[in-house]
Coordinates of C-alpha atoms and ligand atoms in Angstrom, one line a residue:
X1 CA -9.3 30.5 -4.7
X2 CA -11.8 33.4 -5.2
X3 CA -9.5 35.3 -7.6
X4 CA -8.9 32.2 -9.8
X5 CA -12.6 31.4 -9.7
X6 CA -13.5 34.9 -10.9
X7 CA -10.8 35.1 -13.6
X8 CA -10.3 31.6 -15.0
X9 CA -13.1 29.1 -14.8
X10 CA -11.1 26.5 -16.8
X11 CA -8.3 26.3 -14.3
X12 CA -10.7 26.7 -11.3
X13 CA -12.7 23.7 -12.4
X14 CA -9.6 21.5 -12.7
X15 CA -8.2 22.7 -9.3
X16 CA -11.6 22.0 -7.7
X17 CA -11.7 18.4 -9.0
X18 CA -8.2 17.8 -7.7
X19 CA -9.3 19.1 -4.2
X20 CA -12.1 16.6 -4.3
X21 CA -9.7 13.8 -5.4
X22 CA -7.2 14.6 -2.6
X23 CA -9.9 14.8 0.1
X24 CA -12.0 11.8 -0.8
X25 CA -9.2 9.3 -1.6
X26 CA -6.5 7.5 0.4
X27 CA -3.0 8.6 -0.6
X28 CA -0.4 5.9 -0.3
X29 CA 2.2 7.1 -2.7
X30 CA 5.2 7.1 -0.4
X31 CA 6.8 10.2 -2.0
X32 CA 3.7 12.3 -1.5
X33 CA 2.4 14.3 1.5
X34 CA 0.0 17.2 2.4
X35 CA 1.7 20.5 3.3
X36 CA 0.4 22.8 6.0
X37 CA -1.6 25.9 5.3
X38 CA 1.4 28.0 6.3
X39 CA 3.6 26.3 3.7
X40 CA 0.8 26.8 1.1
X41 CA 0.8 30.5 2.0
X42 CA 4.5 30.8 1.7
X43 CA 4.5 29.2 -1.8
X44 CA 1.7 31.5 -2.9
X45 CA 3.5 34.6 -1.4
X46 CA 4.8 37.7 -3.2
X47 CA 8.4 36.3 -3.0
X48 CA 7.4 34.7 -6.4
X49 CA 7.8 38.2 -7.9
X50 CA 11.5 38.5 -7.0
X51 CA 14.7 37.7 -8.9
X52 CA 17.8 37.0 -6.8
X53 CA 20.6 35.3 -8.7
X54 CA 23.6 34.8 -6.5
X55 CA 23.8 34.1 -2.7
X56 CA 22.9 36.2 0.4
X57 CA 25.2 39.2 0.5
X58 CA 26.4 38.7 -3.1
X59 CA 23.6 39.1 -5.6
X60 CA 23.3 40.2 -9.2
X61 CA 20.1 42.2 -8.7
X62 CA 18.9 45.0 -6.3
X63 CA 16.2 44.8 -3.7
X64 CA 17.5 41.8 -1.8
X65 CA 17.1 43.0 1.8
X66 CA 14.3 40.5 2.6
X67 CA 15.2 37.8 0.2
X68 CA 18.6 37.5 1.9
X69 CA 16.8 37.3 5.3
X70 CA 14.5 34.5 4.1
X71 CA 17.3 32.5 2.4
X72 CA 19.6 32.9 5.5
X73 CA 16.8 31.7 7.8
X74 CA 16.2 28.6 5.6
X75 CA 19.9 27.9 5.6
X76 CA 20.3 28.2 9.4
X77 CA 17.2 26.0 10.0
X78 CA 18.3 23.3 7.5
X79 CA 21.8 23.2 9.2
X80 CA 20.3 22.8 12.6
X81 CA 17.7 20.2 11.5
X82 CA 20.3 17.9 9.9
X83 CA 23.3 18.9 11.9
X84 CA 25.0 20.1 8.7
X85 CA 28.1 22.2 8.3
X86 CA 26.8 23.8 5.1
X87 CA 23.5 24.0 3.3
X88 CA 22.5 25.2 -0.1
X89 CA 18.7 25.8 -0.3
X90 CA 18.5 26.9 -3.9
X91 CA 18.1 23.6 -5.9
X92 CA 14.8 23.5 -7.8
X93 CA 14.1 19.9 -7.0
X94 CA 15.8 16.6 -6.2
X95 CA 17.1 15.8 -9.6
X96 CA 18.8 19.1 -10.2
X97 CA 20.3 18.9 -6.6
X98 CA 21.9 15.5 -7.5
X99 CA 23.1 16.9 -10.8
X100 CA 24.7 19.8 -9.0
X101 CA 26.6 17.5 -6.6
X102 CA 28.0 15.4 -9.6
X103 CA 28.8 18.6 -11.5
X104 CA 30.7 20.0 -8.4
X105 CA 32.7 16.9 -7.4
X106 CA 33.2 14.8 -10.5
X107 CA 34.8 15.0 -14.0
X108 CA 33.1 13.8 -17.1
X109 CA 33.1 9.9 -17.1
X110 CA 34.3 9.5 -13.6
X111 CA 33.2 6.3 -11.9
X112 CA 30.2 6.5 -9.4
X113 CA 28.5 3.6 -7.5
X114 CA 24.7 3.6 -7.0
X115 CA 22.0 1.0 -6.3
X116 CA 20.7 -0.7 -9.5
X117 CA 17.7 1.3 -10.6
X118 CA 15.1 -1.4 -10.6
X119 CA 16.1 -2.3 -7.1
X120 CA 15.4 1.2 -5.7
X121 CA 17.9 3.6 -7.2
X122 CA 16.7 6.9 -8.6
X123 CA 16.9 7.9 -12.3
X124 CA 19.7 10.4 -11.3
X125 CA 21.7 7.4 -9.9
X126 CA 22.8 6.3 -13.3
X127 CA 19.9 5.6 -15.6
X128 CA 21.7 5.2 -19.0
X129 CA 19.4 7.7 -20.8
X130 CA 19.6 10.3 -18.0
X131 CA 22.2 13.0 -17.6
X132 CA 23.7 10.9 -14.8
X133 CA 24.2 7.8 -16.9
X134 CA 25.4 9.7 -20.0
X135 CA 28.0 11.9 -18.3
X136 CA 29.3 9.5 -15.6
X137 CA 30.4 5.9 -15.4
X138 CA 27.8 4.5 -13.0
X139 CA 28.6 1.1 -11.7
X140 CA 25.6 -0.6 -10.0
X141 CA 25.5 -2.4 -6.7
X142 CA 22.7 -4.8 -5.7
X143 CA 20.5 -6.0 -2.9
X144 CA 21.0 -9.7 -1.9
X145 CA 19.0 -11.9 -4.3
X146 CA 17.4 -13.9 -1.4
X147 CA 16.9 -11.4 1.4
X148 CA 16.6 -8.3 -0.8
X149 CA 18.7 -6.5 1.8
X150 CA 21.8 -4.4 1.0
X151 CA 24.7 -6.8 1.1
X152 CA 27.6 -4.5 2.3
X153 CA 30.3 -7.2 1.7
X154 CA 29.2 -7.5 -1.9
X155 CA 29.1 -3.7 -2.2
X156 CA 32.7 -3.5 -0.8
X157 CA 33.9 -6.0 -3.4
X158 CA 32.5 -4.0 -6.3
X159 CA 34.0 -0.8 -4.8
X160 CA 37.5 -2.4 -4.4
X161 CA 37.2 -3.5 -8.1
X162 CA 35.9 -0.3 -9.7
X163 CA 37.5 2.3 -7.4
X164 CA 34.6 4.9 -7.5
X165 CA 35.2 8.6 -6.9
X166 CA 31.8 8.8 -5.4
X167 CA 29.4 6.4 -3.7
X168 CA 25.7 7.2 -3.7
X169 CA 23.4 5.7 -1.0
X170 CA 19.7 6.5 -0.5
X171 CA 16.8 5.0 -2.4
X172 CA 13.3 5.3 -3.7
X173 CA 12.0 1.8 -2.8
X174 CA 14.1 0.3 0.0
X175 CA 11.9 -0.5 3.0
X176 CA 14.8 -1.0 5.4
X177 CA 17.2 1.1 7.4
X178 CA 20.5 2.0 5.7
X179 CA 23.8 1.3 7.5
X180 CA 25.6 4.6 6.7
X181 CA 28.6 3.6 8.8
X182 CA 29.1 0.5 6.6
X183 CA 29.0 2.7 3.5
X184 CA 31.5 5.2 5.0
X185 CA 33.9 2.4 5.8
X186 CA 33.8 1.0 2.3
X187 CA 34.2 4.5 0.8
X188 CA 37.2 5.2 3.1
X189 CA 38.9 2.0 1.9
X190 CA 38.8 3.2 -1.7
X191 CA 39.1 6.9 -1.0
X192 CA 35.6 7.7 -2.4
X193 CA 33.4 10.7 -1.5
X194 CA 30.1 9.7 0.2
X195 CA 26.8 11.1 -0.9
X196 CA 23.5 10.2 0.8
X197 CA 20.3 11.0 -1.1
X198 CA 17.8 11.0 1.7
X199 CA 14.9 12.3 -0.4
X200 CA 12.4 9.6 0.8
X201 CA 13.4 9.4 4.5
X202 CA 14.4 13.0 5.2
X203 CA 11.4 13.5 7.5
X204 CA 12.2 10.4 9.4
X205 CA 15.8 11.6 10.0
X206 CA 14.7 15.1 10.8
X207 CA 12.2 13.6 13.2
X208 CA 15.0 11.6 14.8
X209 CA 13.5 8.1 14.0
X210 CA 16.3 7.1 11.6
X211 CA 20.0 7.6 11.7
X212 CA 21.6 10.8 10.1
X213 CA 24.3 10.0 7.5
X214 CA 26.3 13.0 8.8
X215 CA 26.7 11.2 12.1
X216 CA 28.5 8.4 10.2
X217 CA 30.8 10.9 8.6
X218 CA 29.1 11.3 5.2
X219 CA 30.4 14.2 3.0
X220 CA 27.3 15.2 1.1
X221 CA 23.6 14.8 1.8
X222 CA 20.9 15.7 -0.7
X223 CA 17.2 15.7 -0.2
X224 CA 13.9 16.7 -1.7
X225 CA 11.8 18.7 0.7
X226 CA 8.3 17.5 -0.4
X227 CA 8.3 13.8 0.7
X228 CA 8.4 12.7 4.3
X229 CA 9.8 16.2 5.2
X230 CA 6.4 17.6 4.2
X231 CA 7.5 20.8 2.6
X232 CA 7.3 22.5 -0.8
X233 CA 8.3 20.7 -4.0
X234 CA 12.0 21.4 -3.9
X235 CA 15.4 20.2 -2.6
X236 CA 18.5 21.2 -0.7
X237 CA 22.1 20.1 -0.7
X238 CA 24.1 19.8 2.6
X239 CA 27.8 19.1 2.9
X240 CA 31.0 19.3 4.9
X241 CA 32.5 22.8 4.8
X242 CA 35.3 21.6 2.5
X243 CA 32.8 20.9 -0.3
X244 CA 30.7 24.1 0.2
X245 CA 32.4 26.2 -2.4
X246 CA 32.3 23.8 -5.4
X247 CA 28.7 22.8 -4.5
X248 CA 27.5 26.4 -4.3
X249 CA 29.2 27.2 -7.6
X250 CA 27.7 24.2 -9.3
X251 CA 24.2 25.2 -8.2
X252 CA 24.6 28.8 -9.3
X253 CA 25.8 29.6 -11.9
X254 CA 26.7 26.0 -12.9
X255 CA 23.2 24.7 -13.4
X256 CA 20.6 27.2 -12.3
X257 CA 19.8 30.9 -12.7
X258 CA 17.6 32.7 -10.1
X259 CA 16.4 30.7 -7.1
X260 CA 12.6 30.4 -6.5
X261 CA 12.4 32.7 -3.5
X262 CA 8.8 31.9 -2.7
X263 CA 9.8 28.2 -2.4
X264 CA 12.8 29.2 -0.3
X265 CA 10.3 30.9 2.0
X266 CA 8.2 27.7 2.1
X267 CA 11.3 25.7 2.9
X268 CA 12.1 28.0 5.8
X269 CA 8.5 27.3 7.1
X270 CA 8.9 23.6 6.5
X271 CA 12.2 23.4 8.4
X272 CA 10.6 25.4 11.2
X273 CA 7.8 22.9 11.5
X274 CA 10.3 19.9 11.4
X275 CA 12.3 21.4 14.2
X276 CA 9.3 21.3 16.6
X277 CA 8.9 18.3 19.0
X278 CA 5.5 17.5 17.4
X279 CA 7.4 16.6 14.2
X280 CA 9.2 13.7 16.0
X281 CA 5.8 12.4 17.0
X282 CA 4.6 12.6 13.4
X283 CA 7.8 10.8 12.2
X284 CA 7.4 8.0 14.8
X285 CA 3.7 7.6 13.8
X286 CA 4.6 7.2 10.1
X287 CA 6.8 4.2 11.0
X288 CA 4.2 2.8 13.4
X289 CA 1.6 3.1 10.7
X290 CA 3.8 1.4 8.1
X291 CA 4.5 -1.5 10.4
X292 CA 0.8 -1.8 11.2
X293 CA 0.0 -1.9 7.5
X294 CA 2.7 -4.5 6.9
X295 CA 1.5 -6.7 9.7
X296 CA -2.1 -6.6 8.6
X297 CA -1.2 -7.3 4.9
X298 CA 1.1 -10.2 5.9
X299 CA -1.8 -11.8 7.7
X300 CA -3.8 -11.7 4.4
X301 CA -0.9 -13.6 2.8
X302 CA 0.8 -10.7 1.1
X303 CA 4.4 -11.1 0.0
X304 CA 6.2 -8.0 1.2
X305 CA 9.8 -7.5 0.0
X306 CA 12.2 -8.0 3.0
X307 CA 9.1 -9.2 5.0
X308 CA 8.2 -5.7 6.3
X309 CA 9.5 -2.2 6.8
X310 CA 11.8 0.0 9.0
X311 CA 10.6 3.2 7.5
X312 CA 7.6 4.7 5.7
X313 CA 7.3 2.5 2.7
X314 CA 6.4 -1.0 1.7
X315 CA 7.0 -3.0 -1.5
X316 CA 4.8 -6.0 -2.4
X317 CA 5.3 -8.6 -5.0
X318 CA 1.8 -9.4 -6.4
X319 CA 2.7 -12.3 -8.6
X320 CA 1.5 -14.6 -5.7
X321 CA -2.0 -13.3 -6.4
X322 CA -1.7 -13.7 -10.2
X323 CA -1.9 -10.0 -11.1
X324 CA 0.6 -7.4 -12.2
X325 CA 1.5 -4.1 -10.5
X326 CA -0.3 -2.1 -13.2
X327 CA -3.6 -4.0 -12.7
X328 CA -3.4 -3.5 -8.9
X329 CA -2.6 0.2 -9.3
X330 CA -5.6 0.7 -11.7
X331 CA -8.1 -1.3 -9.5
X332 CA -7.0 0.4 -6.3
X333 CA -7.3 3.8 -8.1
X334 CA -10.9 3.0 -9.0
X335 CA -11.5 2.1 -5.3
X336 CA -10.1 5.5 -4.2
X337 CA -6.7 4.3 -3.0
X338 CA -3.7 5.7 -4.8
X339 CA -0.3 4.1 -5.0
X340 CA 2.2 3.1 -7.7
X341 CA 3.3 0.1 -9.6
X342 CA 7.0 -0.7 -9.0
X343 CA 9.6 -3.2 -9.9
X344 CA 10.6 -5.7 -7.1
X345 CA 14.3 -6.7 -6.8
X346 CA 15.3 -9.1 -9.7
X347 CA 11.9 -8.4 -11.3
X348 CA 11.5 -10.5 -14.4
X349 CA 9.2 -7.8 -15.8
X350 CA 10.1 -4.3 -16.9
X351 CA 9.6 -0.9 -15.1
X352 CA 6.6 0.0 -17.1
X353 CA 4.8 -3.3 -16.4
X354 CA 6.4 -4.5 -13.1
X355 CA 5.4 -7.3 -10.7
X356 CA 4.9 -5.1 -7.6
X357 CA 3.4 -2.1 -6.0
X358 CA 5.0 0.5 -3.7
X359 CA 3.1 2.3 -1.0
X360 CA 3.6 4.1 2.3
X361 CA 2.2 6.1 5.1
X362 CA 3.5 9.8 5.2
X363 CA 0.3 11.3 3.8
X364 CA -2.3 9.2 5.7
X365 CA -0.3 9.9 8.9
X366 CA -0.5 13.7 8.2
X367 CA -4.3 13.3 8.1
X368 CA -4.2 11.9 11.6
X369 CA -4.8 8.2 10.7
X370 CA -3.3 5.7 13.1
X371 CA -3.0 1.9 13.5
X372 CA -6.8 1.0 13.4
X373 CA -7.2 2.9 10.1
X374 CA -4.1 1.0 8.7
X375 CA -5.8 -2.3 9.5
X376 CA -8.9 -1.1 7.6
X377 CA -6.8 0.1 4.7
X378 CA -5.1 -3.2 4.5
X379 CA -8.4 -5.0 4.4
X380 CA -9.6 -2.8 1.5
X381 CA -6.3 -3.3 -0.4
X382 CA -6.6 -7.0 0.1
X383 CA -10.2 -7.1 -1.1
X384 CA -9.4 -5.0 -4.2
X385 CA -6.4 -7.0 -5.2
X386 CA -8.2 -10.3 -4.8
X387 CA -11.3 -9.1 -6.7
X388 CA -9.6 -6.6 -9.0
X389 CA -12.0 -7.3 -11.9
X390 CA -15.1 -7.1 -9.8
X391 CA -16.4 -3.5 -10.3
X392 CA -19.1 -3.8 -7.7
X393 CA -16.4 -4.5 -5.1
X394 CA -14.3 -1.6 -6.2
X395 CA -17.3 0.8 -6.1
X396 CA -18.3 -0.4 -2.6
X397 CA -14.7 0.1 -1.3
X398 CA -14.6 3.6 -2.9
X399 CA -17.7 4.6 -0.9
X400 CA -16.3 3.2 2.3
X401 CA -12.9 4.9 1.6
X402 CA -14.7 8.3 1.2
X403 CA -16.6 7.8 4.4
X404 CA -13.3 7.2 6.3
X405 CA -11.6 10.2 4.6
X406 CA -14.4 12.6 5.7
X407 CA -13.3 12.0 9.3
X408 CA -9.7 12.9 8.5
X409 CA -9.6 16.2 6.7
X410 CA -6.6 17.2 4.5
X411 CA -4.6 20.2 5.9
X412 CA -5.2 23.2 3.7
X413 CA -8.5 21.9 2.3
X414 CA -11.6 23.1 4.1
Ligands
PLP1 C1 12.3 11.8 -5.3 C2 13.7 11.5 -5.4 C3 14.6 12.3 -6.2 C4 14.2 13.4 -7.1 O1 13.3 14.3 -6.9 P1 12.6 15.2 -7.9 O2 12.2 16.4 -7.1 O3 11.4 14.4 -8.4 O4 13.5 15.5 -9.0 C5 15.9 12.0 -6.1 N1 16.4 10.9 -5.4 C6 15.6 10.1 -4.7 C7 16.2 9.0 -3.9 C8 14.2 10.4 -4.7 O5 13.4 9.6 -4.0

């Protein structure tokens, strides 16, 4: 950062503080990760200087020899990684990617099914004040009130009743595996298009630890690239060939102008990393770590939604300990552990002040932490939650957290 340091001390100071925060704290937000130095380089590369509206071989600007090469490479790698017939690597992020799919395949006010938002759906899955909720008729489905698992028979009944044109599966806070085949069967019965939003679990699918929705016959798969997939902040859309044209048209010129070519370069590097055998070991360790964290917390009496996890994330209902998600988030933050407050299924409280917290293991696994460290993290979390108003406890944990973190450097931070 020598150029920033010389030129802009205000920005440099802020960046330096963030470096310190990321190195000295334990990151448990399940949608966050640490990218490799190679991905950081690609994001900071001179492709940021380029404009390239259009697609490889058909652009609206000159000088595309190398942009076309990088975009084609990203496309080929994405298709190989997810076994996709078609990939569009231009969406700016997960929300615009989902908007593009709706814009491509639906008419205004068409009916779509998505998981109820406070049970793990995303804002682009029908939040009333979002684009998705205003332009389309989203009909929610639910997890079972007792087990908090997806109830496919109940989902089928809703589908038979509302006859959706599209069914969206894939979530932000569902700790269990998703039965893509069950969704595909329901969709076929009502002649609906199937869309999987695998933003959270893309790395676990790419790393061959969870099932790929395309293997179950899904039509469209969207994903962010910055969560378990460990790439730049961005997204891609993949689909069967028959949907390629409308989806490409919806991304450009339907919703976006020029793609971010430096981010396309970083996506190519990310997919290259995920295609390596080491990435499967990484993905497997994310799940082993999440299970170890779940086991350790359960022993401390924690109430985990669905009793545990099949993937990278956990959801805990804290009302058993007499505190709210927000209080736990704040206390853990003071102790150097970052995660987020979250609603639990059928939460009597609202999304700004919910009953639970959501956390996961993609970032700590990238640092090289394994099961013994998960046990230690669980112990700290338990101490903080049970003594959340005791500042001396939070300060002590913060020092211990920093000591552990020094042994597990963050990639890209010297
Ligand atoms: C993160 C996420 C998104 C949106 O990603 P942004 O890049 O933040 O717009 C969409 N869907 C799901 C399921 C997600 O987890």
